[in-house]
Amino acid sequence: MAKIHVDGNTYEVNGADNLLQACLSLGLDIPYFCWHPALDSVGACRQCAVKQYKDADDKNGRLVMSCMTPASDNTYISIADDEAKEFRETIVSLLMTNHPHDCPVCEEGGHCHLQDMTVMTGHHSRDYRFTKRTHQNQYLGPFIGHEMNRCISCYRCVRYYRDYAGGKDLGVFGSAANVYFGRETEGVLESEFSGNLTEVCPTGVFTDKTHSERYTRKWDMQFAPAICTGCAVGCNISPGERYGEVRRIENRYHSELNGYFLCDRGRFGYGHANLKNRPTHALVREGDSFVTKHRGEGVNLGAQLLKSGKTVIGIGSPRASLEANHALRSLVGAGNFYSGASAQDASLTALCLKVLREGPVPAATIKRIDQADAVLVLGEDTLGTAARVALALRQAARGKLQTMSTEKKVPDWQAASAADIAQHELNPLFIATPMATKLDEIAAATLRADADGLAALGNAVAHALDASAPAVSADADTAALAQRIADTLKAAKKPLIVSGTGCGSAAVIEAAANVAYALAKLNAETAISLAVPEANSLGLAMFGAPDLDAALARLNGQEAVVLVLENDLSRRASASALDAAFAQSTVIAIDHQQTATTATAALVLPAASFAEGDGTWVNFEGRAQRSFQTYDPAYYDRHVATQESWRWIAQLRTALGQPAWSKLDEVIADAEAAIPALKGIAQAAPNAEFRIDGAKLARAPQRQSGRTAARANIFVHEPKATQDPDSPLAFSMEGINSTHAVERPAALIPFAWSPGWNSPSAWNKFQAEVGGAMKGGDSGVHLFRHNGAAPYFPLRAAGQDGLRLLPLHQHFGSEELSAKAAPIQERTAQAYVAINVADAQRLGIEHQSQTRVEFGDYSLSLPAKVRVDLPAGSVGLPAGLAGIPPLVAGAAVRLGKGG
Amino acid sequence: MSLRSATDPNYQKPLTRLIDVAAGPLGLAGYEAEGGYRALKTAVKELQPQDIQARVKDANLRGRGGAGFPTGIKWSLIPMGPDAGAKYLVCNADEMEPGTFKDRLLMEQAPHQLVEAMATAAYAIGAQTGYIFLRGEYVVAAERLNRAIDEAKAAGYLGKNILGGAWSFELYVHTGAGRYICGEETALINSLEGRRANPRAKPPFPQIAGLWGRPTIVNNVETLCNIPHIVLNGADWFKGLNQGKSKDGGTKLYGCSGRANKPGVWELPIGTSARELLEVHAGGMRGGKKLKAWLPGGASTDFLLPEHLDLAMDFDTIAKAGSRMGTGLITVVAEDQSMVSAVRNLEEFFARESCGWCTPCRDGLPWSVKLLRAIERGEGVPEDIDHLAKLTRWLGPGKTFCAHAPGAMEPLQSALKYFRAEFEAGLAVNHIPKEGDACILPDHGEGPKAAYAKERMKWVNA
């Protein structure tokens, strides 16, 4: 800690910070542009100038850039000094010489850091009377709009895109007053994290194109604290809604998880919630078509079906909330509830849960991954399965910059100096995966192998770390690499092992666990990160329910009523297996999407999308997080029957004469009581009774013009806002909006706003230390902790020979819901088959030739990608893409020439 | 045998004593015959690196690139010893300061002197690799330096195990792509690394983390060329070269450009007066015009007046007069030349050469150019002069990321100080259009000021 003196007041601050960060953390406002809590200081914009004095007696002082000056003990500064103020105003006036002042038509307007800083400095009249420099804009793909004339050349975009995210196709060109931030030529931005440019850019150069198409000002939207369902990382998001449509997704800061950044799948994959073909009414099958029914009719018909006397089973879903799954389980009874995950997904996820819950190594948060100083990635291409992890692994590698600059006594927030010192030095990242990954370019070493080879490497590393770990016979190259990895991990302060269900191998996960277990004996700071298939896979695994294959075996073509919860079974089991099992079944499908399963149902009940319902999700580290409803669709159309799945089930129970829940908190309490593993989920967020000063918390920003009709597109007369019995949040702008209420929990902050801070920079105001934890602590609750010790997993017998299936998880297109969003589809590859070059030569298959791929019941014709990086015997198929049936990793495949 | 050094028997002009422009530069044999590479031999065979560092420090050699930083102090910050690892010596030969052409002479006419100087300096700081970062337009210098390097390498003065000792040193010429900012040592390093030529944040200074993140010394051509002579003749000899004209030691390459009769560059005792430069060496003002103002050492120095001509041209004396000696090559402005136009010309250069990194420089310099153009055309408004003055303040030292903009403001602020009336004459309200002036109105914008000017035009025409 250090004492600093600001305008005559003395404060305690973190002496390791720079003055800007220290002052912002104190709640003192200093305008800034090039600095960003995740990108640190470079001193380019000169906006954050303050007057620094030598000591208490110095009356002259000199201007310094607060971002470039350490907050060392006994520093005397003035923010209010006249010269400093005039200089800061001058800087904005200089930035404005080329800015087009097109705020009325700019998507950034109303949540623009440049607007906020301009007001903060008091710059209000234009002195510049000459022409402005203009630029050509570029097409950058379906996600990002480009308006270079608004650029104030703060360099944040390239610092984020290139330095932080490792992108290569966005750069700075030109010089002097003609610097240009864009691509060398027009084209789709390649990075899977490009969307963060929209928030990193302090003005409207890079804007969210998906939002532009359905543009609404920030103050006209309604928001909620929500959890991304794009994968199991559980990034915190802030969806914005207007007139019953999701308009955009913004990052919702969480210091342990997403920090300031989301992946593009998560940010731009919300289109499924706006699809016009979503079921919005109860749909009752009549012959080959559906008839629309009211909610009550749907409930009654459902209750009749359930009462029919036939066997009733429930199939849950890893993409549905804990509450929905629990409701279904309690309706059908634990003995009739099935998780809805495929046997392979379920068993691998259960194995991950076992490792995390029973093993001696904690599950890494994203922040912990950022901090790792040596990493072994075994089997997982995280870009496809847990993309935010891939971005964090880049930070782990870049951690070397901080180490090296600290050695040279340069503060770690001096971003440019750190890069000058460390040059291309990186912390060691070992990547052993079946196929090349984008992270290979920053790896210390890579290994390409099939599951057996990867497991052998992992176990060899474990044995090299601890002789009591199972010994494995490995070839000389593998043994040497294993020794090198072991030595590196051993020397690290914060080693990390990354694996997961991605390559479909229990042996790989067990080998990764063995490495972590062995390392944990030497270093208590060891952590592990395991990617699991879907947003709530881990939560569902905690139910301990049998899987989908067990459900199909039980059905076995017999008469039954099957309640399928938010699950497209056609993505998880082969058509023939489903047809055979469901031959005599009556299906009630509760879902918010039209799927192959809803198409076969007798009754479809429209469920809430992530934006329309509340629920709890358990992420890949076992953190339960509550996602809150953004809007009520019935407010715009009272005929809409859409509601949370658990509400449908509650109403079915009522219709069946069973006691039922009426509020979310009751379902949660019931779930905790019924399933001990879920104990604690109530603490994921405050319950519906929570109030601040007796008031609920507003979902919408305040509009100083007074209340604006939320249904103005329909009629200006406004009915009473929907009352929310499930959460402490209020629909519309009524309620608490204060950033200063320290008791405001992070789980209840729908959007970033604070007086004078309309842009995402307003997160500053919610953080205890800027860039650090939230004032009330970060949200979510860990449902389990790692254990003291666990035995090593024994070695497994090698897999079978011959051509074997390998699912390839794609960032765009592999995840079911985001794949329905049009801009994601634009980025999704066409289906293909990846074949090892030796296999291809043996079979006479040429690159890009149409190839016959046969496995199980399926016979596909796909263009071949002949690859040198794919191990012999592995046949890669992009999971989840159109034209690709459900895949079982390791299944036998036959390949042949031609279509 | 006619030795070129015979023209300087007393060794008073060490840097140029071997230069004979008409005859061209000496090759290796000629250079050796004149005593070339003796300093390197002495250094490698007889002296420890620390000895050379001590000599340079004692000589109080100050950097000849313009800033005058003591070379010995710069060198003393570099880590020495067996664990110091890879180190670099970089010669700043990106001579792009307007009105400055001294390093060109040294490189084109005495390439071996620089090669020997770099090898000797590299030995003193323990560098294994050196780069001459050369202004791209200096094609002749590149050719001659490369030839000299090849010859020196063949003779064992460069390369592995120099002169049979343990120390090795490779030297490369790297030609720049034409950016003034590459003269800033950290921008130069970035450019050398293949990155954008933006200056770096300091600390760390290059001595600690420079090229490729390794300890690096960047010295100007003229600075380096002094090293062999200091090694051979010692600190006291060097100090005495000033002939008592300055506190600083050595000679200095001075020059003169602009409206002088005989522009040129001359090696003279440091502290020689600008009057001597202009009146004796440059033959006075062309056409008998009177001197209006002069820049002491490049475009990024404050204008001085005729009354300052008798000051000693050294770092401290010129600084006391409110300017900087800079490179020491003066630029003279004649009485009939417009100060507004002169400054506009300079600011156009500086605005173009900004790297674009920090706001005041990137956006402030173009603003100053537009203001100056307006005033130059007689289209200024009264606030324009205030804005120019404001820019000189807010683009000044400490406000910007590097010294580029503060340097750019020096001629502007001094012109405003000494010649404000010329600027005021360029305001539309004061401007008397001449018969036949087609357009004195702003070519864009019709604000109240322009309307006022239009009204005044009517009055003038009536």
Coordinates of N, CA, C and O in Angstrom, one line a residue, chain B residues 102-158:
Chain B
K102 N 26.1 17.0 -42.1 CA 27.4 16.8 -41.6 C 27.8 15.3 -41.6 O 28.9 14.9 -42.0
D103 N 26.9 14.4 -41.2 CA 27.2 13.0 -41.1 C 27.4 12.4 -42.5 O 28.2 11.5 -42.7
R104 N 26.7 13.0 -43.4 CA 26.8 12.6 -44.8 C 28.3 12.7 -45.3 O 28.9 11.8 -45.9
L105 N 28.9 13.9 -44.9 CA 30.3 14.1 -45.3 C 31.2 13.0 -44.7 O 32.0 12.5 -45.4
L106 N 31.0 12.8 -43.4 CA 31.8 11.8 -42.8 C 31.7 10.4 -43.4 O 32.7 9.7 -43.5
M107 N 30.5 10.1 -43.7 CA 30.2 8.7 -44.2 C 30.7 8.5 -45.6 O 31.2 7.5 -46.0
E108 N 30.4 9.6 -46.4 CA 30.7 9.5 -47.9 C 32.3 9.6 -48.1 O 32.8 8.9 -48.9
Q109 N 32.9 10.4 -47.2 CA 34.3 10.8 -47.5 C 35.3 10.1 -46.6 O 36.5 10.0 -46.9
A110 N 34.8 9.5 -45.5 CA 35.7 8.8 -44.6 C 35.0 7.6 -44.0 O 34.9 7.4 -42.8
P111 N 34.6 6.7 -44.9 CA 33.8 5.5 -44.4 C 34.6 4.7 -43.4 O 34.0 4.2 -42.4
H112 N 35.9 4.5 -43.6 CA 36.7 3.6 -42.8 C 36.8 4.2 -41.4 O 36.9 3.5 -40.4
Q113 N 36.8 5.6 -41.3 CA 36.8 6.2 -40.0 C 35.7 5.8 -39.1 O 35.8 5.4 -37.9
L114 N 34.5 5.7 -39.7 CA 33.3 5.3 -39.0 C 33.3 3.8 -38.6 O 33.0 3.4 -37.5
V115 N 33.8 3.0 -39.6 CA 33.9 1.6 -39.3 C 34.9 1.4 -38.1 O 34.6 0.6 -37.2
E116 N 36.0 2.0 -38.2 CA 37.0 1.9 -37.1 C 36.4 2.4 -35.8 O 36.5 1.8 -34.7
A117 N 35.6 3.5 -35.9 CA 35.0 4.1 -34.7 C 34.0 3.1 -34.1 O 34.0 2.9 -32.8
M118 N 33.2 2.5 -34.9 CA 32.2 1.6 -34.4 C 32.9 0.4 -33.8 O 32.5 -0.1 -32.7
A119 N 33.9 -0.2 -34.4 CA 34.6 -1.3 -33.9 C 35.2 -1.0 -32.5 O 35.1 -1.7 -31.5
T120 N 35.8 0.2 -32.4 CA 36.5 0.6 -31.2 C 35.4 0.8 -30.1 O 35.6 0.4 -28.9
A121 N 34.3 1.5 -30.4 CA 33.3 1.8 -29.4 C 32.6 0.5 -29.0 O 32.3 0.3 -27.8
A122 N 32.4 -0.4 -30.0 CA 31.8 -1.7 -29.6 C 32.7 -2.5 -28.7 O 32.2 -3.1 -27.7
Y123 N 34.0 -2.4 -28.9 CA 34.9 -3.1 -28.0 C 34.8 -2.5 -26.6 O 34.8 -3.2 -25.6
A124 N 34.6 -1.1 -26.6 CA 34.6 -0.5 -25.3 C 33.3 -0.8 -24.5 O 33.3 -0.9 -23.2
I125 N 32.2 -1.1 -25.2 CA 31.0 -1.4 -24.5 C 30.7 -2.9 -24.5 O 29.7 -3.4 -23.9
G126 N 31.6 -3.7 -25.2 CA 31.4 -5.1 -25.2 C 30.3 -5.6 -26.1 O 29.6 -6.6 -25.8
A127 N 30.0 -4.9 -27.2 CA 29.0 -5.3 -28.1 C 29.5 -6.3 -29.1 O 30.7 -6.2 -29.5
Q128 N 28.7 -7.2 -29.5 CA 29.1 -8.2 -30.5 C 28.6 -7.9 -31.9 O 29.0 -8.5 -32.9
T129 N 27.6 -7.0 -31.9 CA 26.9 -6.7 -33.2 C 26.7 -5.2 -33.3 O 26.3 -4.6 -32.3
G130 N 26.9 -4.7 -34.5 CA 26.6 -3.3 -34.7 C 25.8 -3.0 -35.9 O 25.8 -3.8 -36.9
Y131 N 25.0 -2.0 -35.9 CA 24.2 -1.6 -37.1 C 24.5 -0.1 -37.3 O 24.5 0.7 -36.4
I132 N 24.6 0.2 -38.6 CA 24.6 1.6 -39.0 C 23.2 1.9 -39.6 O 22.9 1.3 -40.7
F133 N 22.4 2.6 -38.9 CA 21.1 2.9 -39.4 C 21.1 4.1 -40.2 O 21.3 5.2 -39.7
L134 N 21.1 3.9 -41.5 CA 21.5 4.9 -42.5 C 20.3 5.5 -43.2 O 19.4 4.7 -43.6
R135 N 20.2 6.8 -43.3 CA 19.1 7.4 -44.0 C 19.1 6.8 -45.4 O 20.1 6.7 -46.1
G136 N 17.9 6.4 -45.9 CA 17.7 5.7 -47.1 C 18.2 6.5 -48.3 O 18.8 5.9 -49.3
E137 N 18.1 7.8 -48.3 CA 18.6 8.6 -49.4 C 20.1 8.7 -49.6 O 20.6 9.1 -50.6
Y138 N 20.8 8.3 -48.5 CA 22.3 8.3 -48.6 C 22.8 7.1 -49.3 O 23.5 6.3 -48.8
V139 N 22.5 7.1 -50.6 CA 22.9 5.9 -51.4 C 24.4 5.8 -51.5 O 25.0 4.7 -51.4
V140 N 25.0 6.9 -51.7 CA 26.5 6.9 -51.9 C 27.2 6.4 -50.6 O 28.1 5.6 -50.6
A141 N 26.7 6.9 -49.5 CA 27.2 6.5 -48.2 C 27.0 5.0 -48.0 O 28.0 4.4 -47.5
A142 N 25.9 4.5 -48.3 CA 25.6 3.1 -48.1 C 26.6 2.3 -48.9 O 27.2 1.3 -48.4
E143 N 26.8 2.7 -50.1 CA 27.8 1.9 -51.0 C 29.2 2.0 -50.4 O 29.9 1.0 -50.3
R144 N 29.6 3.1 -50.0 CA 31.0 3.3 -49.5 C 31.2 2.6 -48.2 O 32.2 2.0 -47.9
L145 N 30.2 2.7 -47.3 CA 30.3 2.1 -46.0 C 30.3 0.5 -46.2 O 31.1 -0.1 -45.5
N146 N 29.5 0.0 -47.1 CA 29.5 -1.4 -47.3 C 30.8 -1.9 -47.8 O 31.3 -2.9 -47.4
R147 N 31.4 -1.1 -48.7 CA 32.7 -1.5 -49.2 C 33.7 -1.4 -48.1 O 34.5 -2.3 -48.0
A148 N 33.7 -0.4 -47.3 CA 34.6 -0.3 -46.2 C 34.5 -1.5 -45.2 O 35.5 -2.0 -44.7
I149 N 33.2 -1.9 -45.0 CA 33.0 -3.0 -44.1 C 33.6 -4.3 -44.6 O 34.2 -5.0 -43.9
D150 N 33.3 -4.5 -45.9 CA 33.9 -5.7 -46.6 C 35.4 -5.7 -46.5 O 36.0 -6.7 -46.1
E151 N 36.0 -4.5 -46.7 CA 37.5 -4.4 -46.7 C 38.0 -4.7 -45.2 O 39.0 -5.4 -45.0
A152 N 37.3 -4.1 -44.3 CA 37.7 -4.2 -42.9 C 37.6 -5.6 -42.4 O 38.4 -6.2 -41.7
K153 N 36.5 -6.3 -42.9 CA 36.3 -7.6 -42.5 C 37.4 -8.5 -43.1 O 38.0 -9.4 -42.4
A154 N 37.7 -8.3 -44.3 CA 38.8 -9.1 -45.0 C 40.1 -8.9 -44.2 O 41.0 -9.8 -44.2
A155 N 40.3 -7.7 -43.7 CA 41.6 -7.4 -43.0 C 41.6 -7.8 -41.6 O 42.6 -7.6 -40.9
G156 N 40.4 -8.3 -41.1 CA 40.4 -8.8 -39.7 C 40.1 -7.7 -38.7 O 40.2 -7.9 -37.5
Y157 N 39.6 -6.6 -39.2 CA 39.2 -5.5 -38.2 C 37.7 -5.7 -37.8 O 37.3 -5.1 -36.9
L158 N 37.0 -6.5 -38.5 CA 35.6 -6.9 -38.2 C 35.5 -8.4 -38.3 O 36.4 -9.0 -38.9

